[in-house]
């Protein structure tokens, strides 16, 4: 029971981050039917910029919350600039090109951004400064050992606030309605006086800002940053967006949370389920391995990255439109 | 002084020359009809004016050249196009569609007044404000498309085959509104395959044939023209 509760907490934290990143993929897809594969790198850059700012201010004697907020603001500003630049330089010229062209460009861009980050921040793992003292809170009654940290609470709350703000923006404001109109029919949106290029740029800006905050959250949660960290994170969040139904905002949130839970449960339980030594009468071939390591298991928590892709494959096979998606696309 | 003037307008789609030098004008307050067979270039003419099709020649609106301007800039200068096939935003509600019509305006109170006016022209829309536009019937979608265009308070309204695919009763309803909006002073260029209807409400008309203006004149003249009667009005000579 402890493991279960603990993995629910971890899964929801992770899922909140995936959801915020998945929203960036799904918003851009919704408006230009393009998978912005460079979005994971935007998240990485957000993490790196926040790292640099926090390290620079660490000795200035400012309150830790202020330092963190300044780091996040700098990350948002830089990521918005990067997101805008990506759209302007790489995607806008290809708006009417065959779909394969922007897709390949997106992959190329993500490599370029990784290497720019490599030049700036180096190739080694960077310890993200833990300026906020981590506090653990016990969950439930005194017998359980499941805990939730203040960082986890902050991540879940911040994600929920951002998601609510985004939904309000998209469904309640003139700018949001214009975004949805543009995503449905850009030509007619233009006839309404909507500047389609500007609206698309706004979508990239918002997605990048969300990605920046996600980057800060990932850095604060794992305490570590690396120039390639955006790759796996991006793929998982993209899988989450597909799981929920790409192009659908609620779907991205649902898909992100599910993806986090699946990954946490997989990491928490698959090792137990595949502990070969308890099965040694069935699988005598493992006797030798079990003699040296009685806990040997086929799928330990090292395999946690696998589950996202198993989910992605299952969704693509059985429900390509995702959980909440209506349109099955020839568009993807 | 004409509000809209086209001179020697040409449009190419790849190798196809869809407009081969079209010249026409619409004066302030007029309702001008543009009629012609399927494929004559009527839609292309409206798309060229609205900035959706790249054109050469001259297109001037209120003294300004429209050539090379983006559709949103043309819309903001006061031209509204109700496109062929209506082009409602299917997943937005009726109310949101109407709000998009007023997108370029900031005068809240006046927008609200115009919205009330549009809903009085089309009471059916008032009953369906929270429904998504995709769930409306074809006739209701046409009403929405026209109402949405009116909410931009256009100085020139371009209508592309508003009668297409509608039951006769609904066509009557739509044309009643066209007449009323015209009487309220909105300048209109009306494209129709149904020439009878168009010439009934218009003051002047142009006939488009294979991307060229073949006949033009007052609506009364065209109604009496044997060529027009034979080709477009279903009257045997
Ligand atoms: N997008 C397009 N690509 C190629 N040809 C087109 C396109 N749109 C229209 N055409 C051609 O241009 C000509 C005029 O079409 P259109 O303006 O739609 O005529 P109408 O509205 O009078 O029926 C037709 O021959 C049509 O086939
Ligand atoms: Mg047409």
Coordinates of C-alpha atoms and ligand atoms in Angstrom, one line a residue:
Chain A
X1 CA 0.0 0.0 0.0
X2 CA 2.8 2.4 0.8
X3 CA 4.4 1.8 -2.6
X4 CA 1.1 2.4 -4.2
X5 CA 0.4 5.7 -2.5
X6 CA 3.9 6.9 -3.0
X7 CA 3.9 6.0 -6.7
X8 CA 0.5 7.9 -7.1
X9 CA 2.1 11.0 -5.6
X10 CA 5.3 10.6 -7.7
X11 CA 3.2 9.8 -10.8
X12 CA 0.9 12.9 -10.4
X13 CA 3.9 15.2 -9.9
X14 CA 5.6 13.8 -13.0
X15 CA 2.3 13.8 -14.8
X16 CA 1.7 17.4 -14.0
X17 CA 5.0 18.3 -15.7
X18 CA 4.3 16.1 -18.7
X19 CA 0.8 17.7 -19.0
X20 CA 2.3 21.2 -19.1
X21 CA 4.9 20.1 -21.8
X22 CA 2.2 18.2 -23.7
X23 CA 0.1 21.4 -23.8
X24 CA 2.9 23.0 -25.8
X25 CA 2.9 20.2 -28.4
X26 CA -0.9 20.1 -28.6
X27 CA -1.4 23.8 -29.0
X28 CA 1.0 24.1 -31.8
X29 CA -0.4 21.0 -33.5
X30 CA -3.9 22.3 -33.1
X31 CA -3.1 25.5 -34.9
X32 CA -0.7 24.5 -37.6
X33 CA -1.0 20.7 -37.7
X34 CA 2.7 20.4 -37.0
X35 CA 4.6 18.4 -34.4
X36 CA 7.1 20.8 -33.0
X37 CA 9.8 18.3 -32.1
X38 CA 12.0 21.1 -30.9
X39 CA 9.6 21.7 -28.0
X40 CA 11.6 19.3 -25.7
X41 CA 14.7 21.4 -26.4
X42 CA 12.7 24.5 -25.4
X43 CA 12.0 22.9 -22.0
X44 CA 15.7 22.0 -21.7
X45 CA 16.7 25.6 -22.4
X46 CA 14.2 26.8 -19.8
X47 CA 15.9 24.5 -17.2
X48 CA 19.4 25.6 -18.2
X49 CA 18.6 29.4 -18.2
X50 CA 16.9 29.1 -14.8
X51 CA 20.0 27.2 -13.6
X52 CA 22.4 29.9 -14.7
X53 CA 20.3 32.7 -13.2
X54 CA 19.8 30.9 -9.9
X55 CA 23.5 30.1 -9.6
X56 CA 24.4 33.7 -10.4
X57 CA 22.1 35.0 -7.8
X58 CA 22.7 32.4 -5.2
X59 CA 25.3 34.4 -3.3
X60 CA 23.5 37.7 -3.5
X61 CA 21.6 37.1 -0.3
X62 CA 18.1 37.4 -1.9
X63 CA 15.2 35.4 -0.5
X64 CA 15.3 31.9 -2.2
X65 CA 11.7 32.2 -3.5
X66 CA 12.6 35.5 -5.2
X67 CA 15.7 33.9 -6.8
X68 CA 13.6 31.0 -8.0
X69 CA 11.0 33.4 -9.4
X70 CA 13.7 35.4 -11.2
X71 CA 15.1 32.2 -12.6
X72 CA 11.7 31.2 -13.9
X73 CA 11.0 34.7 -15.4
X74 CA 14.4 34.6 -17.2
X75 CA 13.6 31.1 -18.5
X76 CA 10.2 32.2 -19.8
X77 CA 11.7 35.3 -21.6
X78 CA 14.5 33.3 -23.2
X79 CA 12.2 30.4 -24.2
X80 CA 9.6 32.7 -25.7
X81 CA 12.3 34.3 -27.8
X82 CA 13.5 30.8 -28.9
X83 CA 9.9 29.7 -29.6
X84 CA 9.2 32.8 -31.6
X85 CA 12.4 32.4 -33.5
X86 CA 11.7 28.8 -34.3
X87 CA 8.3 29.6 -35.8
X88 CA 9.6 32.6 -37.7
X89 CA 12.8 31.1 -39.1
X90 CA 12.0 27.4 -39.5
X91 CA 8.3 26.9 -39.8
X92 CA 6.7 29.9 -41.3
X93 CA 8.5 29.6 -44.6
X94 CA 7.3 26.0 -44.8
X95 CA 3.7 26.7 -43.9
X96 CA 2.4 25.5 -47.3
X97 CA 5.1 23.0 -48.0
X98 CA 4.4 19.2 -47.9
X99 CA 4.1 17.9 -44.4
X100 CA 7.4 16.0 -44.4
X101 CA 9.4 19.2 -44.8
X102 CA 8.5 21.0 -41.5
X103 CA 8.7 17.6 -39.7
X104 CA 12.3 17.1 -40.8
X105 CA 13.1 20.7 -40.1
X106 CA 11.7 20.2 -36.5
X107 CA 14.0 17.3 -36.0
X108 CA 17.0 19.3 -37.4
X109 CA 16.1 22.2 -35.1
X110 CA 16.0 20.1 -32.1
X111 CA 19.6 18.9 -32.9
X112 CA 20.7 22.5 -33.5
X113 CA 19.3 23.6 -30.2
X114 CA 20.9 20.7 -28.3
X115 CA 24.2 21.6 -29.7
X116 CA 23.8 25.3 -28.9
X117 CA 23.1 24.3 -25.4
X118 CA 26.1 22.0 -25.4
X119 CA 28.3 25.0 -26.4
X120 CA 26.8 27.2 -23.7
X121 CA 26.4 24.8 -20.8
X122 CA 28.8 22.0 -21.6
X123 CA 28.3 18.3 -21.9
X124 CA 28.3 17.2 -18.3
X125 CA 25.4 16.8 -15.9
X126 CA 24.7 20.0 -14.0
X127 CA 23.5 19.9 -10.4
X128 CA 20.5 22.2 -10.2
X129 CA 21.0 24.3 -7.1
X130 CA 18.5 23.2 -4.4
X131 CA 17.9 26.7 -3.0
X132 CA 14.5 25.7 -1.5
X133 CA 14.9 23.5 1.5
X134 CA 13.1 20.2 0.8
X135 CA 10.5 19.4 3.4
X136 CA 8.7 16.0 3.5
X137 CA 5.2 15.6 4.7
X138 CA 3.8 12.2 5.7
X139 CA 0.7 11.2 3.9
X140 CA -2.2 9.4 5.7
X141 CA -1.9 7.8 9.1
X142 CA 1.3 7.2 11.0
X143 CA 1.9 3.7 9.7
X144 CA 2.3 4.7 6.1
X145 CA 5.7 5.8 5.0
X146 CA 4.5 7.6 1.8
X147 CA 5.5 11.2 1.7
X148 CA 5.0 14.3 -0.4
X149 CA 7.6 17.1 -0.6
X150 CA 7.0 20.8 -0.7
X151 CA 8.6 20.8 -4.2
X152 CA 6.1 18.2 -5.4
X153 CA 3.2 20.2 -4.0
X154 CA 4.5 23.4 -5.7
X155 CA 4.8 21.6 -9.0
X156 CA 1.3 20.2 -8.9
X157 CA -0.2 23.5 -7.8
X158 CA 1.8 25.6 -10.3
X159 CA 0.8 23.2 -13.1
X160 CA -2.9 23.3 -12.2
X161 CA -2.8 27.1 -12.1
X162 CA -1.1 27.3 -15.5
X163 CA -3.5 24.8 -17.0
X164 CA -6.5 26.6 -15.7
X165 CA -5.1 29.9 -17.0
X166 CA -4.5 28.4 -20.4
X167 CA -8.0 27.0 -20.6
X168 CA -9.5 30.4 -19.6
X169 CA -7.3 32.1 -22.2
X170 CA -8.3 29.8 -25.0
X171 CA -12.0 29.5 -24.2
X172 CA -12.8 32.8 -22.7
X173 CA -10.8 35.5 -24.4
X174 CA -11.0 37.1 -27.8
X175 CA -7.4 36.1 -28.5
X176 CA -8.2 32.5 -27.6
X177 CA -11.3 32.3 -29.7
X178 CA -9.2 33.8 -32.6
X179 CA -6.7 30.9 -32.0
X180 CA -9.4 28.3 -32.2
X181 CA -10.9 30.0 -35.3
X182 CA -7.5 30.0 -37.0
X183 CA -6.9 26.4 -36.1
X184 CA -10.2 25.4 -37.7
X185 CA -10.0 27.5 -40.9
X186 CA -7.1 29.9 -41.3
X187 CA -8.4 31.4 -44.6
X188 CA -11.7 32.4 -43.1
X189 CA -10.0 33.6 -39.9
X190 CA -8.1 36.0 -42.2
X191 CA -11.4 37.2 -43.6
X192 CA -12.5 38.1 -40.0
X193 CA -9.5 40.5 -39.8
X194 CA -7.5 38.0 -37.7
X195 CA -3.8 38.3 -38.4
X196 CA -3.1 34.6 -38.9
X197 CA 0.7 34.8 -38.7
X198 CA 0.4 36.8 -35.5
X199 CA -2.0 34.3 -34.0
X200 CA 0.2 31.4 -34.9
X201 CA 3.2 33.2 -33.4
X202 CA 1.2 33.8 -30.2
X203 CA 0.5 30.1 -29.9
X204 CA 4.2 29.3 -30.2
X205 CA 5.0 32.0 -27.5
X206 CA 2.5 30.6 -25.1
X207 CA 3.7 27.0 -25.7
X208 CA 7.3 28.1 -25.1
X209 CA 6.4 29.9 -21.9
X210 CA 4.7 26.8 -20.6
X211 CA 7.7 24.8 -21.6
X212 CA 10.0 27.2 -19.8
X213 CA 8.1 26.7 -16.5
X214 CA 8.1 22.9 -17.1
X215 CA 11.9 23.1 -17.5
X216 CA 12.3 24.9 -14.1
X217 CA 10.0 22.3 -12.5
X218 CA 11.9 19.4 -13.9
X219 CA 15.2 21.0 -12.7
X220 CA 13.8 21.5 -9.2
X221 CA 12.3 18.0 -9.0
X222 CA 15.2 15.9 -10.3
X223 CA 17.9 18.4 -9.2
X224 CA 19.9 17.7 -12.4
X225 CA 20.1 19.2 -15.8
X226 CA 21.8 18.1 -19.1
X227 CA 21.8 19.4 -22.6
X228 CA 20.1 16.2 -23.9
X229 CA 17.4 16.1 -21.2
X230 CA 14.8 17.6 -23.5
X231 CA 14.9 14.7 -25.8
X232 CA 13.3 12.0 -23.7
X233 CA 11.1 14.4 -21.8
X234 CA 9.8 15.8 -25.1
X235 CA 9.1 12.3 -26.5
X236 CA 7.2 11.3 -23.4
X237 CA 5.2 14.5 -23.4
X238 CA 4.5 14.1 -27.1
X239 CA 3.3 10.6 -26.4
X240 CA 1.1 12.0 -23.6
X241 CA -0.4 14.5 -26.1
X242 CA -1.1 11.6 -28.5
X243 CA -2.6 9.5 -25.7
X244 CA -5.0 12.3 -24.8
X245 CA -5.8 13.2 -28.5
X246 CA -3.3 15.6 -30.1
X247 CA -4.8 19.0 -30.7
X248 CA -7.1 18.7 -27.7
X249 CA -6.1 20.7 -24.6
X250 CA -8.0 18.6 -22.1
X251 CA -6.6 15.6 -23.7
X252 CA -3.0 16.8 -23.1
X253 CA -3.8 17.3 -19.5
X254 CA -5.4 13.9 -19.1
X255 CA -2.7 12.2 -21.2
X256 CA 0.1 13.9 -19.2
X257 CA -1.3 12.8 -15.9
X258 CA -1.9 9.2 -17.1
X259 CA 1.6 9.1 -18.6
X260 CA 3.1 10.1 -15.3
X261 CA 1.1 7.6 -13.3
X262 CA 1.9 4.8 -15.8
X263 CA 5.6 5.6 -15.6
X264 CA 5.6 5.7 -11.8
X265 CA 3.6 2.5 -11.4
X266 CA 5.8 0.8 -14.0
X267 CA 8.9 1.9 -12.1
X268 CA 7.4 0.9 -8.8
X269 CA 6.0 -2.5 -9.6
X270 CA 7.4 -4.0 -12.8
X271 CA 10.6 -4.9 -10.9
X272 CA 8.5 -6.9 -8.4
X273 CA 6.4 -8.6 -11.1
X274 CA 9.5 -9.7 -13.0
X275 CA 11.6 -10.8 -10.1
X276 CA 13.0 -13.9 -11.7
X277 CA 14.3 -15.5 -8.6
X278 CA 10.8 -16.1 -7.1
X279 CA 10.0 -17.9 -10.4
X280 CA 13.2 -20.0 -10.4
X281 CA 11.3 -23.3 -10.4
X282 CA 9.7 -22.2 -13.7
X283 CA 12.8 -20.7 -15.1
X284 CA 15.8 -22.8 -13.9
X285 CA 18.1 -21.0 -16.3
X286 CA 18.2 -18.0 -13.9
X287 CA 19.6 -20.1 -11.0
X288 CA 23.1 -18.8 -11.4
X289 CA 22.0 -15.1 -11.6
X290 CA 19.9 -15.6 -8.5
X291 CA 22.7 -17.1 -6.6
X292 CA 24.7 -13.9 -6.9
X293 CA 21.7 -11.5 -6.7
X294 CA 18.6 -12.8 -5.1
X295 CA 16.7 -9.6 -6.1
X296 CA 17.5 -9.9 -9.8
X297 CA 14.6 -8.7 -11.8
X298 CA 13.9 -8.5 -15.6
X299 CA 12.4 -5.1 -15.7
X300 CA 13.6 -2.9 -12.9
X301 CA 13.0 0.8 -12.5
X302 CA 15.7 1.5 -15.1
X303 CA 13.1 0.6 -17.6
X304 CA 10.8 3.5 -16.6
X305 CA 11.4 5.2 -20.0
X306 CA 9.9 2.3 -21.8
X307 CA 6.4 2.6 -20.7
X308 CA 5.7 5.9 -22.5
X309 CA 6.5 4.2 -25.8
X310 CA 4.5 1.1 -25.1
X311 CA 1.6 3.4 -24.4
X312 CA 2.3 5.4 -27.6
X313 CA 2.4 2.2 -29.7
X314 CA -0.8 0.9 -28.2
X315 CA -2.6 4.2 -28.7
X316 CA -1.5 4.4 -32.3
X317 CA -2.6 0.8 -33.0
X318 CA -5.9 0.8 -31.1
X319 CA -7.1 4.4 -30.9
X320 CA -5.1 6.7 -33.1
X321 CA -7.3 9.7 -32.3
X322 CA -6.4 9.4 -28.6
X323 CA -8.7 9.3 -25.6
X324 CA -10.4 12.6 -26.2
X325 CA -9.6 13.3 -29.8
X326 CA -12.4 13.4 -32.4
X327 CA -10.6 13.8 -35.6
X328 CA -8.6 10.8 -36.8
X329 CA -6.2 12.6 -39.0
X330 CA -4.7 12.0 -42.4
X331 CA -3.3 15.3 -41.1
X332 CA -0.7 13.9 -38.7
Chain B
X1 CA -16.9 57.9 -57.5
X2 CA -16.7 54.2 -57.2
X3 CA -16.1 52.5 -53.9
X4 CA -14.6 49.4 -55.5
X5 CA -13.0 49.2 -58.9
X6 CA -11.3 46.4 -60.8
X7 CA -9.3 47.0 -63.9
X8 CA -7.9 44.3 -66.1
X9 CA -7.7 41.8 -63.2
X10 CA -6.0 38.5 -63.9
X11 CA -5.7 35.5 -61.7
X12 CA -3.8 32.3 -62.5
X13 CA -4.1 29.0 -60.7
X14 CA -0.9 27.3 -61.8
X15 CA -1.2 27.1 -65.5
X16 CA -4.9 27.9 -65.6
X17 CA -5.9 31.5 -66.4
X18 CA -9.1 31.8 -64.3
X19 CA -9.6 35.6 -64.8
X20 CA -8.5 37.1 -68.1
X21 CA -8.7 40.9 -67.5
X22 CA -11.9 41.6 -65.5
X23 CA -12.9 45.2 -65.1
X24 CA -15.9 46.3 -63.0
X25 CA -17.0 48.8 -60.4
X26 CA -19.3 49.1 -57.5
X27 CA -20.4 52.5 -56.3
X28 CA -21.2 53.3 -52.7
X29 CA -24.7 52.2 -51.7
X30 CA -25.2 50.0 -54.8
X31 CA -26.1 46.3 -54.9
X32 CA -24.3 44.9 -57.9
X33 CA -24.8 41.3 -59.1
X34 CA -22.2 39.1 -60.7
X35 CA -23.7 36.2 -62.6
X36 CA -22.3 33.5 -64.8
X37 CA -22.1 29.8 -65.3
X38 CA -20.3 27.3 -63.0
X39 CA -16.6 27.8 -63.5
X40 CA -16.9 31.3 -65.0
X41 CA -14.6 32.8 -62.4
X42 CA -17.1 34.4 -60.0
X43 CA -15.6 33.0 -56.8
X44 CA -12.2 33.8 -58.1
X45 CA -13.2 37.4 -58.5
X46 CA -14.3 37.7 -54.9
X47 CA -11.3 35.8 -53.7
X48 CA -9.0 38.3 -55.5
X49 CA -10.8 41.3 -53.9
X50 CA -10.6 39.7 -50.5
X51 CA -6.9 38.9 -50.9
X52 CA -7.3 35.2 -50.9
X53 CA -6.2 34.8 -54.5
X54 CA -3.1 36.5 -55.9
X55 CA -4.1 38.9 -58.7
X56 CA -2.5 41.3 -61.2
X57 CA -4.0 44.3 -62.7
X58 CA -5.7 46.9 -60.5
X59 CA -8.1 46.5 -57.5
X60 CA -8.9 49.7 -55.7
X61 CA -11.2 50.2 -52.7
X62 CA -12.0 53.7 -51.6
X63 CA -9.0 55.0 -53.5
X64 CA -6.5 52.4 -51.9
X65 CA -4.9 49.6 -53.9
X66 CA -5.7 46.2 -52.4
X67 CA -3.2 44.3 -54.5
X68 CA -0.7 42.4 -52.4
X69 CA -2.4 43.2 -49.1
X70 CA -3.1 40.3 -46.6
X71 CA -6.7 39.2 -46.2
X72 CA -6.8 40.5 -42.6
X73 CA -5.7 43.9 -43.7
X74 CA -8.3 44.0 -46.4
X75 CA -11.0 42.9 -44.0
X76 CA -9.9 45.6 -41.6
X77 CA -10.3 48.2 -44.3
X78 CA -14.0 47.4 -44.4
X79 CA -14.5 44.5 -46.8
X80 CA -16.4 41.4 -45.6
X81 CA -16.6 38.2 -47.7
X82 CA -19.3 35.6 -47.1
X83 CA -17.4 32.7 -48.8
X84 CA -18.8 30.0 -51.0
X85 CA -19.9 27.1 -48.7
X86 CA -20.3 29.6 -45.8
X87 CA -17.1 28.9 -44.0
X88 CA -18.5 29.0 -40.5
X89 CA -16.2 27.9 -37.7
X90 CA -17.8 24.5 -37.1
X91 CA -16.4 23.9 -33.6
X92 CA -17.1 27.4 -32.3
X93 CA -20.5 28.3 -31.0
X94 CA -22.9 30.5 -32.9
X95 CA -22.1 33.3 -30.4
X96 CA -18.3 32.9 -30.8
X97 CA -18.7 32.9 -34.6
X98 CA -20.5 36.2 -34.3
X99 CA -17.9 37.5 -32.0
X100 CA -15.2 36.7 -34.6
X101 CA -17.2 38.8 -37.1
X102 CA -16.6 41.8 -34.8
X103 CA -13.0 40.8 -34.2
X104 CA -11.4 44.0 -35.6
X105 CA -13.7 46.4 -33.8
X106 CA -13.2 47.8 -30.3
X107 CA -16.5 49.7 -29.8
X108 CA -18.2 47.3 -27.4
X109 CA -21.5 49.1 -27.1
X110 CA -21.9 49.5 -30.9
X111 CA -21.0 45.8 -31.4
X112 CA -23.7 44.8 -28.9
X113 CA -26.2 46.9 -30.8
X114 CA -25.2 45.4 -34.1
X115 CA -25.4 41.9 -32.6
X116 CA -29.0 42.6 -31.5
X117 CA -29.8 43.8 -34.9
X118 CA -28.3 40.7 -36.6
X119 CA -30.2 38.5 -34.2
X120 CA -33.4 40.4 -35.1
X121 CA -32.7 39.7 -38.8
X122 CA -32.1 36.0 -38.0
X123 CA -34.2 35.0 -34.9
X124 CA -33.2 31.4 -35.6
X125 CA -29.6 32.3 -34.6
X126 CA -30.8 33.8 -31.3
X127 CA -32.3 30.5 -30.3
X128 CA -29.0 28.7 -31.1
X129 CA -26.3 31.0 -29.6
X130 CA -24.6 28.3 -27.5
X131 CA -24.8 25.5 -30.1
X132 CA -21.7 24.8 -32.1
X133 CA -22.0 26.1 -35.7
X134 CA -21.3 22.6 -37.2
X135 CA -24.6 21.4 -35.7
X136 CA -26.7 24.0 -37.7
X137 CA -28.6 23.3 -40.8
X138 CA -27.3 24.6 -44.1
X139 CA -29.7 27.5 -44.1
X140 CA -28.8 28.4 -40.5
X141 CA -25.1 28.3 -41.4
X142 CA -25.8 30.7 -44.3
X143 CA -27.6 33.1 -41.9
X144 CA -24.7 32.8 -39.4
X145 CA -22.2 33.5 -42.2
X146 CA -24.1 36.6 -43.3
X147 CA -24.7 37.8 -39.7
X148 CA -21.1 37.3 -38.8
X149 CA -20.0 39.4 -41.9
X150 CA -22.5 42.1 -40.9
X151 CA -21.0 42.3 -37.4
X152 CA -17.8 43.7 -39.0
X153 CA -20.0 46.7 -40.1
X154 CA -18.6 46.3 -43.6
X155 CA -18.5 49.2 -46.1
X156 CA -18.6 46.5 -48.8
X157 CA -20.2 43.1 -48.4
X158 CA -19.2 40.4 -50.8
X159 CA -21.7 37.4 -51.0
X160 CA -20.8 34.2 -52.8
X161 CA -23.8 32.2 -53.8
X162 CA -25.9 32.6 -50.7
X163 CA -28.7 30.6 -52.2
X164 CA -26.6 27.5 -52.9
X165 CA -28.0 24.3 -51.7
X166 CA -30.9 25.9 -49.8
X167 CA -34.7 25.1 -49.9
X168 CA -36.7 27.7 -51.7
X169 CA -38.3 29.0 -48.6
X170 CA -34.9 29.6 -47.0
X171 CA -33.7 31.3 -50.2
X172 CA -36.6 33.7 -50.0
X173 CA -35.7 34.4 -46.3
X174 CA -32.0 35.1 -47.2
X175 CA -32.9 37.3 -50.1
X176 CA -35.3 39.3 -48.0
X177 CA -32.5 40.0 -45.6
X178 CA -30.2 40.9 -48.5
X179 CA -32.7 43.4 -49.7
X180 CA -33.1 44.8 -46.2
X181 CA -29.4 45.2 -45.5
X182 CA -29.0 46.9 -48.9
X183 CA -31.8 49.3 -48.0
X184 CA -30.0 50.1 -44.8
X185 CA -27.2 51.4 -47.0
X186 CA -24.6 48.5 -47.1
X187 CA -22.9 48.3 -50.4
X188 CA -22.9 44.8 -51.9
X189 CA -21.4 42.7 -54.6
X190 CA -23.6 39.6 -54.9
X191 CA -22.4 36.5 -56.8
X192 CA -25.2 34.1 -57.9
X193 CA -25.8 31.3 -60.3
X194 CA -29.5 32.0 -59.8
X195 CA -29.6 35.0 -62.1
X196 CA -33.4 35.5 -61.8
X197 CA -33.0 36.1 -58.0
X198 CA -29.9 38.2 -58.3
X199 CA -31.3 40.5 -61.0
X200 CA -34.4 41.0 -59.0
X201 CA -32.6 42.6 -56.1
X202 CA -29.6 44.2 -57.9
X203 CA -29.5 47.6 -59.5
X204 CA -26.7 46.7 -61.9
X205 CA -25.1 43.5 -63.0
X206 CA -22.1 42.0 -64.8
X207 CA -22.1 38.7 -66.6
X208 CA -18.9 36.7 -66.4
X209 CA -18.0 34.1 -69.0
X210 CA -14.8 32.1 -69.1
X211 CA -13.0 34.6 -66.9
X212 CA -14.2 37.7 -68.8
X213 CA -17.0 40.2 -68.5
X214 CA -19.2 39.5 -71.5
X215 CA -22.3 41.7 -70.7
X216 CA -22.9 44.5 -68.2
X217 CA -25.6 47.0 -67.5
X218 CA -28.6 47.8 -65.4
X219 CA -30.5 44.8 -63.9
X220 CA -33.5 45.8 -65.9
X221 CA -31.5 45.9 -69.2
X222 CA -30.1 42.5 -68.5
X223 CA -33.5 41.0 -67.6
X224 CA -34.6 42.1 -71.1
X225 CA -31.5 41.0 -72.9
X226 CA -32.3 38.0 -75.1
X227 CA -28.8 36.5 -74.7
X228 CA -29.0 36.7 -70.9
X229 CA -32.6 35.3 -71.1
X230 CA -31.4 32.3 -73.1
X231 CA -28.2 31.6 -71.2
X232 CA -29.1 32.4 -67.6
X233 CA -32.8 33.0 -67.1
X234 CA -34.1 29.8 -68.6
X235 CA -36.2 31.8 -71.1
X236 CA -36.3 30.4 -74.7
X237 CA -35.7 33.0 -77.4
Ligands
LIG1 N1 -7.9 26.4 -56.4 C1 -8.0 26.2 -57.7 N2 -7.0 25.6 -58.4 C2 -7.1 25.5 -59.8 N3 -8.1 25.9 -60.5 C3 -9.1 26.5 -59.9 C4 -9.1 26.7 -58.4 N4 -10.2 27.4 -58.1 C5 -10.9 27.6 -59.3 N5 -10.2 27.1 -60.3 C6 -10.7 27.2 -61.7 O1 -10.9 28.5 -62.0 C7 -12.0 28.7 -62.8 C8 -13.0 29.6 -62.1 O2 -13.5 29.0 -60.9 P1 -14.4 29.7 -59.9 O3 -14.0 31.1 -59.7 O4 -14.6 28.9 -58.8 O5 -15.8 29.8 -60.8 P2 -17.3 30.1 -60.3 O6 -17.3 30.6 -58.9 O7 -17.8 31.1 -61.3 O8 -18.0 28.8 -60.4 C9 -12.6 27.3 -63.0 O9 -12.1 26.8 -64.3 C10 -12.0 26.5 -61.9 O10 -11.8 25.1 -62.3
LIG2 MG1 -18.2 29.8 -57.2

